[in-house]
C-alpha positions as MATLAB code, in Angstrom:
seq = 'MLESLLQQGLKRRGLTLSTHSDGRAIWVVQVRAIDAELFVLVASGPALPGSGVSKSRRIDTAGLGPDVLPLSLAQAGEELVDAAANTKTPPPPPAAPPAPIAISKPAPPAPPPPSPWAFGVDLGGGVDLFPGLSLVGGELAARAYYQRVGLVARVGLAKMLAAQTALGRIAGDSLSIELGPALRFLPGEDWTVELGLSGQARWLRGEGSLAGEGLVGKDGSGWAWLGLGSLTVRYRLAPALEVSARAAGGPVLRGLRLEAVGQRLLSLSDLVGSFSLALSLGPP';
ca = [
     376.969  153.077  132.070;
     374.125  153.093  134.572;
     372.419  150.118  133.018;
     375.665  148.191  132.714;
     376.503  148.631  136.385;
     372.993  147.736  137.504;
     372.951  144.642  135.307;
     376.240  143.472  136.790;
     374.889  143.966  140.334;
     371.749  141.988  139.601;
     373.320  139.269  137.522;
     374.285  137.293  140.629;
     370.569  136.741  141.313;
     369.727  135.787  137.781;
     367.830  139.051  137.307;
     367.822  141.353  134.334;
     367.396  145.105  134.136;
     364.404  146.394  132.254;
     363.179  149.898  131.672;
     359.646  148.662  131.206;
     357.426  145.697  132.081;
     356.846  143.099  129.417;
     354.078  141.331  131.389;
     356.122  138.159  131.835;
     358.947  139.159  134.141;
     359.180  137.633  137.603;
     361.232  140.523  138.934;
     361.321  143.972  137.255;
     363.940  146.525  138.266;
     363.556  150.005  136.921;
     365.420  153.303  137.406;
     363.362  156.391  136.899;
     364.303  160.076  136.945;
     361.651  162.282  138.504;
     362.301  166.000  138.903;
     366.047  165.591  138.644;
     365.987  162.794  141.257;
     366.559  159.126  140.561;
     364.337  156.334  141.886;
     365.073  152.622  141.809;
     361.854  150.517  141.661;
     361.553  146.761  142.068;
     358.331  144.847  141.313;
     357.578  141.134  141.547;
     355.143  139.053  139.553;
     353.556  139.856  136.224;
     353.737  143.557  135.489;
     350.086  144.168  136.138;
     348.588  146.910  138.270;
     348.390  145.884  141.914;
     350.148  142.544  141.477;
     353.137  141.144  143.293;
     355.369  143.062  145.721;
     356.827  146.456  144.865;
     359.628  148.383  146.502;
     361.168  151.768  145.717;
     364.047  153.847  147.025;
     364.867  157.497  146.474;
     368.528  158.170  145.814;
     369.833  161.616  146.621;
     372.268  162.455  143.823;
     373.616  165.531  145.573;
     377.299  165.070  146.226;
     377.493  161.853  144.205;
     380.087  161.979  141.546;
     379.709  160.235  138.222;
     381.781  157.321  139.495;
     379.783  156.784  142.708;
     376.276  157.219  141.346;
     376.179  153.980  139.301;
     377.446  151.983  142.245;
     374.782  153.518  144.467;
     372.106  152.663  141.951;
     373.299  149.081  141.663;
     373.493  148.654  145.430;
     370.028  150.131  145.829;
     368.695  147.709  143.229;
     370.203  144.720  145.009;
     368.897  145.827  148.397;
     365.428  146.372  147.002;
     365.436  142.941  145.434;
     366.368  141.409  148.800;
     363.716  143.449  150.592;
     361.061  142.537  148.059;
     361.963  138.845  148.260;
     361.737  138.887  152.060;
     358.298  140.491  152.008;
     356.965  138.041  149.507;
     354.049  136.179  150.931;
     355.426  132.870  152.135;
     353.940  129.859  150.462;
     351.224  128.197  152.446;
     352.485  125.362  154.623;
     351.970  121.938  153.164;
     348.647  120.541  154.041;
     348.820  118.178  156.935;
     348.002  114.643  155.962;
     344.470  113.772  156.861;
     344.160  112.220  160.235;
     343.546  108.521  159.984;
     339.977  107.637  160.508;
     339.679  105.105  163.248;
     337.233  102.438  162.304;
     336.217  100.509  165.336;
     334.561   97.182  165.087;
     331.223   97.003  166.806;
     331.454   95.395  170.204;
     330.169   91.850  170.242;
     326.711   91.588  171.714;
     326.606   90.799  175.371;
     325.760   87.192  176.110;
     322.161   86.696  177.147;
     321.624   86.386  180.885;
     321.293   82.833  182.134;
     317.767   81.525  182.174;
     316.206   81.189  185.636;
     314.705   77.880  184.501;
     316.530   74.552  184.820;
     315.443   71.012  184.030;
     316.817   67.609  184.875;
     316.075   63.896  184.829;
     316.974   61.309  187.499;
     317.260   57.608  186.777;
     317.996   55.272  189.652;
     316.893   52.529  191.975;
     316.161   52.037  195.645;
     314.351   50.201  198.398;
     311.071   51.005  200.222;
     310.551   49.665  203.736;
     307.160   49.162  205.365;
     306.458   47.249  208.591;
     306.920   43.616  207.598;
     307.264   44.455  203.896;
     310.198   45.434  201.613;
     310.037   46.610  197.987;
     313.015   46.909  195.637;
     312.828   48.620  192.239;
     313.718   51.494  189.941;
     312.384   55.018  189.470;
     312.403   57.849  186.970;
     312.094   61.483  188.083;
     311.681   64.701  186.095;
     312.702   67.986  187.743;
     311.825   71.560  186.766;
     313.259   74.507  188.712;
     312.744   78.232  188.669;
     315.892   79.493  190.370;
     315.905   77.503  193.662;
     312.292   76.393  193.803;
     311.241   73.371  191.793;
     308.648   70.727  191.134;
     309.553   67.024  191.010;
     307.471   64.225  189.464;
     308.541   60.644  190.130;
     307.349   57.261  188.845;
     308.594   53.971  190.329;
     308.206   50.247  189.693;
     309.126   47.743  192.413;
     309.007   44.064  193.252;
     307.855   42.870  196.647;
     310.406   40.749  198.420;
     308.840   37.465  199.566;
     307.141   37.983  202.919;
     306.348   35.176  205.333;
     302.775   35.023  206.668;
     300.898   32.567  208.854;
     299.552   30.825  205.736;
     302.761   30.900  203.695;
     304.911   33.244  201.677;
     303.607   35.932  199.340;
     305.201   38.169  196.699;
     303.934   40.940  194.486;
     304.465   44.118  192.456;
     304.117   47.817  193.169;
     303.636   51.011  191.120;
     304.155   54.439  192.689;
     303.393   57.955  191.383;
     304.798   60.906  193.323;
     304.573   64.683  192.936;
     305.688   67.598  195.084;
     307.741   70.801  195.451;
     311.444   70.970  196.250;
     313.867   73.621  197.463;
     317.549   73.653  196.528;
     320.500   74.825  198.631;
     323.962   75.452  197.234;
     326.680   74.823  199.861;
     329.443   74.509  197.240;
     330.267   74.487  193.540;
     329.915   70.708  193.217;
     327.480   69.900  196.015;
     323.750   70.602  196.086;
     321.299   69.829  198.871;
     317.608   69.535  198.108;
     314.644   69.368  200.481;
     311.279   68.152  199.234;
     307.706   67.391  200.232;
     305.530   65.124  198.147;
     302.397   63.044  198.003;
     302.606   59.481  196.726;
     299.984   57.127  195.371;
     301.091   53.494  195.491;
     299.389   50.510  193.936;
     300.255   47.098  195.402;
     299.406   43.566  194.293;
     300.264   40.494  196.379;
     299.818   36.746  195.767;
     300.941   33.358  197.070;
     304.492   32.564  195.980;
     305.116   28.832  196.625;
     303.295   25.767  195.380;
     301.823   23.522  198.067;
     300.947   26.419  200.327;
     297.429   27.619  200.993;
     298.047   31.003  199.339;
     298.790   29.711  195.875;
     296.242   31.173  193.474;
     295.127   33.745  196.022;
     295.918   37.433  195.472;
     294.797   40.896  196.385;
     295.505   44.467  195.220;
     294.681   48.069  196.018;
     295.883   51.674  196.346;
     297.457   53.473  199.297;
     298.298   57.158  199.856;
     301.490   58.355  201.512;
     302.980   61.668  202.575;
     306.782   62.001  202.239;
     309.521   64.363  203.243;
     312.881   63.920  201.525;
     316.501   64.989  201.635;
     318.606   64.685  198.466;
     322.332   65.292  198.195;
     323.760   65.761  194.715;
     327.386   65.716  193.590;
     328.387   67.038  190.190;
     330.547   64.689  188.128;
     330.494   66.724  184.883;
     328.716   69.848  183.599;
     325.565   67.852  182.785;
     325.954   64.784  184.998;
     325.325   64.298  188.719;
     325.062   61.442  191.134;
     322.478   61.764  193.900;
     321.453   60.004  197.089;
     317.910   60.420  198.427;
     316.395   59.483  201.758;
     312.638   59.846  202.282;
     310.097   58.906  204.919;
     306.604   59.661  206.123;
     303.236   58.309  207.227;
     300.858   56.101  205.301;
     297.825   58.412  205.074;
     295.455   55.807  203.676;
     296.484   52.211  204.221;
     295.897   49.006  202.321;
     295.041   45.471  203.601;
     295.564   42.388  201.485;
     293.477   39.360  202.553;
     293.071   35.777  201.342;
     291.043   32.815  202.547;
     289.506   35.070  205.170;
     292.807   36.080  206.767;
     294.942   39.199  206.541;
     298.031   38.549  204.529;
     299.735   41.939  205.045;
     298.928   45.609  205.454;
     300.435   48.739  204.064;
     300.131   51.091  207.015;
     301.959   53.085  209.689;
     305.212   54.527  208.275;
     307.368   54.132  205.192;
     311.057   54.755  204.706;
     313.006   54.676  201.444;
     316.524   55.145  200.167;
     317.642   55.503  196.533;
     320.663   56.266  194.366;
     320.380   57.896  190.940;
     322.256   59.478  188.050;
     320.988   62.914  187.084;
     321.161   64.378  183.574;
     320.844   68.014  182.676;
     321.479   71.202  184.690;
     320.746   70.898  188.382;
];
């Protein structure tokens, strides 16, 4: 009767009553009589010593009639099963998914700092004016700058415009070589002002220009030295293209006299003034 009642009470939980452990049971419910007292024991897990969760309850049989005692045993068994289930170690929480590993791309290397050096080339033409003498020609200049300070080398070829003398007209050619420092100023994004000082060596050759005059077949040549100060204004047309205007002037430090048939034809002396226009390639 006892076992039947206890089995019915535990059947709702899918449990079975056993008077001993078979080593495979998940829950084991036992009723034991010890010294005329009844104990209901519940154990979880394999019936091994020290395993699972165990609960027990002492039932006082005093005053319990034969009809009440089985119900008390069944109720005690159910309550112990509930208590044992609630004390079962909760399963560990599911492992959190691993945090995504952020893979950052290496930052692109910083661009190299701009070089303090700059180079450029000027190609243009102009006119040189001496007392009683005019020269028209072209020139090529190479510029090298470190930040705002630079060095400019210039080579020019020119033709002498026919000059009238007491013996007739003469013409000639000229070659100039110029070198000197320059200093740049930057008043705006597109405009650049440049001041320069330079020394110039100029070779000049003159000869009679018209047949029937006393100078035909007569010529002379020589070198002169000049000191020049210059002002150049540059305007940027494109990233690597500028147009520039240059005005220069200074004294003739060592002059030149061309003579023929015992008379002075002309002299390269006193002062010189020049003006030129050029296209500039490369960074300013």
